[in-house]
Coordinates of N, CA and C in Angstrom, one line a residue:
M11 N 81.9 155.2 105.6 CA 80.8 155.5 104.7 C 81.3 155.2 103.3
A12 N 80.4 154.7 102.5 CA 80.7 154.3 101.1 C 81.2 155.5 100.3
G13 N 82.0 155.3 99.3 CA 82.6 156.3 98.5 C 81.6 156.9 97.5
N14 N 80.4 156.5 97.4 CA 79.4 157.0 96.4 C 78.7 158.2 97.0
P15 N 78.9 159.4 96.5 CA 78.2 160.6 97.1 C 76.7 160.5 97.0
D16 N 76.2 159.7 96.2 CA 74.7 159.6 96.1 C 74.1 159.0 97.3
V17 N 74.8 158.4 98.2 CA 74.3 157.8 99.4 C 74.4 158.7 100.6
Y18 N 75.1 159.8 100.5 CA 75.4 160.7 101.7 C 74.1 161.2 102.3
L19 N 73.1 161.5 101.5 CA 71.8 162.0 102.1 C 71.1 160.9 102.8
L20 N 71.3 159.7 102.6 CA 70.7 158.6 103.4 C 71.1 158.7 104.8
Y21 N 72.3 159.2 105.1 CA 72.8 159.3 106.5 C 72.2 160.5 107.1
E22 N 71.6 161.5 106.4 CA 71.0 162.7 106.9 C 69.5 162.6 107.1
Y23 N 68.9 161.5 106.6 CA 67.5 161.4 106.6 C 66.9 161.4 108.1
S24 N 66.0 162.2 108.3 CA 65.3 162.3 109.6 C 63.9 163.0 109.4
K25 N 63.1 163.0 110.5 CA 61.8 163.6 110.4 C 61.9 165.1 110.0
K26 N 63.0 165.7 110.4 CA 63.2 167.1 110.1 C 63.3 167.4 108.6
N27 N 64.0 166.5 107.9 CA 64.2 166.7 106.4 C 63.7 165.6 105.6
A28 N 62.6 165.0 106.0 CA 62.0 163.9 105.3 C 61.1 164.4 104.2
F29 N 61.7 164.5 103.0 CA 60.9 165.1 101.9 C 61.2 164.3 100.6
T30 N 60.3 164.5 99.7 CA 60.5 163.9 98.3 C 60.4 165.0 97.3
V31 N 61.4 165.1 96.4 CA 61.3 166.0 95.3 C 60.3 165.5 94.3
R32 N 59.4 166.4 93.9 CA 58.3 166.0 93.0 C 58.3 167.0 91.9
Y33 N 58.2 166.5 90.7 CA 57.9 167.3 89.5 C 56.5 167.0 88.9
K34 N 55.7 168.0 88.7 CA 54.4 167.8 88.2 C 54.3 168.2 86.8
V35 N 53.7 167.4 85.9 CA 53.5 167.7 84.5 C 52.0 167.6 84.3
T36 N 51.4 168.7 83.8 CA 50.0 168.8 83.5 C 49.8 168.6 82.0
L37 N 49.0 167.6 81.7 CA 48.7 167.2 80.3 C 47.4 167.9 79.8
S38 N 47.3 167.9 78.5 CA 46.0 168.5 78.0 C 44.9 167.4 77.9
E39 N 45.3 166.1 78.1 CA 44.3 165.0 78.1 C 44.5 164.2 79.3
P40 N 43.4 163.5 79.7 CA 43.5 162.6 80.9 C 44.6 161.5 80.7
V41 N 45.2 161.1 81.8 CA 46.3 160.1 81.7 C 45.7 158.8 81.4
D42 N 46.4 158.1 80.5 CA 46.1 156.7 80.1 C 47.1 155.9 81.0
E43 N 46.6 155.2 82.0 CA 47.4 154.5 83.0 C 48.3 153.4 82.3
E44 N 47.7 152.7 81.4 CA 48.4 151.6 80.7 C 49.6 152.2 79.9
L45 N 49.3 153.3 79.1 CA 50.4 153.9 78.3 C 51.5 154.5 79.2
L46 N 51.1 155.2 80.3 CA 52.0 155.8 81.2 C 52.9 154.7 81.8
T47 N 52.3 153.6 82.2 CA 53.1 152.5 82.8 C 54.1 151.9 81.8
Q48 N 53.7 151.7 80.6 CA 54.6 151.2 79.5 C 55.7 152.2 79.3
A49 N 55.4 153.5 79.2 CA 56.4 154.5 78.9 C 57.4 154.6 80.1
A50 N 56.9 154.5 81.3 CA 57.8 154.5 82.5 C 58.8 153.3 82.5
R51 N 58.2 152.2 82.2 CA 59.1 151.0 82.2 C 60.1 151.0 81.1
E52 N 59.7 151.5 79.9 CA 60.7 151.7 78.8 C 61.7 152.7 79.2
A53 N 61.4 153.8 79.8 CA 62.3 154.8 80.2 C 63.4 154.3 81.1
M54 N 63.0 153.4 82.0 CA 64.0 152.8 82.9 C 65.2 152.1 82.2
T55 N 64.9 151.6 81.0 CA 66.0 151.0 80.2 C 67.0 152.1 79.8
R56 N 66.6 153.3 79.6 CA 67.4 154.5 79.2 C 68.0 155.1 80.4
F57 N 67.4 155.1 81.6 CA 67.8 155.8 82.8 C 67.9 154.7 84.0
P58 N 68.8 153.7 83.9 CA 68.8 152.7 84.9 C 69.2 153.2 86.3
Y59 N 69.8 154.3 86.3 CA 70.2 154.8 87.7 C 69.0 155.3 88.5
Y60 N 67.8 155.3 87.9 CA 66.6 155.5 88.7 C 66.0 154.2 89.3
S61 N 66.5 153.1 88.8 CA 66.0 151.8 89.3 C 66.9 151.3 90.3
V62 N 66.9 151.9 91.5 CA 67.8 151.5 92.6 C 67.0 151.3 93.9
K63 N 67.6 150.6 94.8 CA 67.1 150.5 96.2 C 68.2 150.6 97.1
V64 N 67.9 150.8 98.4 CA 69.0 151.0 99.4 C 69.3 149.6 100.0
G65 N 70.6 149.4 100.1 CA 71.1 148.1 100.7 C 72.3 148.4 101.6
L66 N 72.9 147.4 102.2 CA 74.0 147.6 103.0 C 75.2 146.7 102.5
D67 N 76.4 147.3 102.5 CA 77.5 146.5 102.1 C 78.1 145.7 103.2
E68 N 79.2 145.1 103.0 CA 79.8 144.2 104.1 C 80.2 145.0 105.3
G69 N 80.5 146.3 105.1 CA 80.8 147.2 106.3 C 79.7 147.9 106.9
E70 N 78.4 147.5 106.6 CA 77.2 148.1 107.1 C 77.0 149.5 106.6
N71 N 77.6 149.9 105.5 CA 77.4 151.2 104.9 C 76.2 151.1 103.9
Y72 N 75.5 152.2 103.8 CA 74.4 152.3 102.8 C 75.0 152.3 101.4
V73 N 74.4 151.5 100.5 CA 74.8 151.5 99.1 C 73.5 151.5 98.3
L74 N 73.6 151.9 97.1 CA 72.5 151.9 96.1 C 72.7 150.6 95.3
L75 N 71.7 149.8 95.3 CA 71.7 148.5 94.5 C 70.7 148.5 93.4
P76 N 71.0 147.8 92.3 CA 70.0 147.7 91.3 C 68.7 147.1 91.8
N77 N 67.6 147.7 91.3 CA 66.2 147.2 91.7 C 65.6 146.7 90.4
D78 N 65.4 145.3 90.3 CA 64.9 144.7 89.1 C 63.4 144.7 89.0
S79 N 62.7 145.1 90.1 CA 61.2 145.1 90.1 C 60.8 146.3 89.2
P80 N 59.7 146.2 88.6 CA 59.2 147.3 87.7 C 59.1 148.6 88.5
V81 N 59.4 149.7 87.8 CA 59.2 151.0 88.4 C 57.7 151.2 88.7
P82 N 57.4 151.7 89.9 CA 56.0 151.9 90.3 C 55.3 153.0 89.5
V83 N 54.2 152.8 89.0 CA 53.3 153.8 88.4 C 52.0 153.7 89.1
L84 N 51.7 154.6 90.0 CA 50.5 154.5 90.9 C 49.6 155.7 90.8
P85 N 48.3 155.5 91.1 CA 47.4 156.6 91.2 C 47.9 157.6 92.4
E86 N 47.8 158.8 92.1 CA 48.2 159.8 93.1 C 47.2 159.8 94.3
K87 N 47.7 159.8 95.5 CA 46.9 159.9 96.7 C 47.1 161.2 97.4
D88 N 46.3 161.5 98.4 CA 46.4 162.8 99.1 C 47.5 162.6 100.2
G89 N 47.9 161.4 100.5 CA 48.9 161.1 101.5 C 50.3 161.1 100.9
R90 N 51.3 161.1 101.8 CA 52.7 161.1 101.4 C 53.1 159.7 100.9
L91 N 53.8 159.7 99.7 CA 54.4 158.5 99.2 C 55.8 158.4 99.8
V92 N 56.0 157.2 100.4 CA 57.3 157.0 101.0 C 58.2 156.2 100.0
L93 N 59.2 156.8 99.4 CA 60.1 156.2 98.5 C 61.0 155.2 99.3
G94 N 61.3 154.1 98.7 CA 62.0 153.0 99.4 C 61.2 152.1 100.2
S95 N 59.9 152.3 100.3 CA 59.0 151.5 101.1 C 58.5 150.3 100.3
E96 N 57.8 149.4 101.0 CA 57.2 148.2 100.3 C 56.2 148.6 99.2
E97 N 55.5 149.7 99.5 CA 54.5 150.2 98.5 C 55.1 150.5 97.1
V98 N 56.3 150.9 97.1 CA 57.0 151.2 95.8 C 58.1 150.2 95.5
S99 N 58.0 149.0 96.1 CA 58.9 147.9 95.9 C 60.4 148.2 96.1
G100 N 60.6 149.1 97.1 CA 61.9 149.5 97.5 C 62.5 150.6 96.6
H101 N 61.8 151.0 95.5 CA 62.4 152.0 94.6 C 62.5 153.4 95.3
L102 N 63.5 154.1 94.8 CA 63.7 155.5 95.3 C 63.2 156.5 94.2
F103 N 62.4 156.0 93.3 CA 61.7 156.8 92.3 C 60.4 156.1 92.0
A104 N 59.4 157.0 91.7 CA 58.1 156.5 91.4 C 57.3 157.5 90.6
V105 N 56.4 157.0 89.8 CA 55.5 157.9 89.0 C 54.1 157.8 89.5
T106 N 53.5 158.9 89.8 CA 52.1 158.9 90.2 C 51.3 159.8 89.2
W107 N 50.0 159.5 89.2 CA 49.1 160.3 88.3 C 47.7 160.5 88.9
R108 N 47.1 161.5 88.4 CA 45.7 161.7 88.7 C 45.1 162.6 87.6
D109 N 44.0 162.2 87.1 CA 43.3 163.0 86.1 C 44.2 163.3 84.9
N110 N 44.6 164.6 84.7 CA 45.5 164.9 83.6 C 46.9 165.4 84.1
A111 N 47.3 164.9 85.3 CA 48.6 165.3 85.9 C 49.4 164.1 86.2
V112 N 50.7 164.2 86.0 CA 51.7 163.2 86.3 C 52.7 163.8 87.2
W113 N 53.1 163.0 88.3 CA 54.2 163.5 89.2 C 55.3 162.5 89.1
F114 N 56.5 163.0 89.0 CA 57.7 162.2 89.0 C 58.3 162.4 90.4
N115 N 58.3 161.4 91.2 CA 58.7 161.4 92.6 C 60.1 160.9 92.7

């Protein structure tokens, strides 16, 4: 297993503990999607450790690799958002929004 403790949970992933930590922020005004997208993309320059995807090293161990695709900012759905999926361009972090609420996934 890789020496990076951030990947240990990837070995424990299963249907039993398949969850996403989400923080909800409620605003006093409706979300401006364009402004939120711009802010999220700019924030990634300050917090690059959120712009990662899962890969394999030469020993077939999970590793976190830089993800150069833009951080996803998506409308909130009633279904589960799967981090690391094609829907979020492989990202392990995404921002969703609906009305006057923003979720950091």
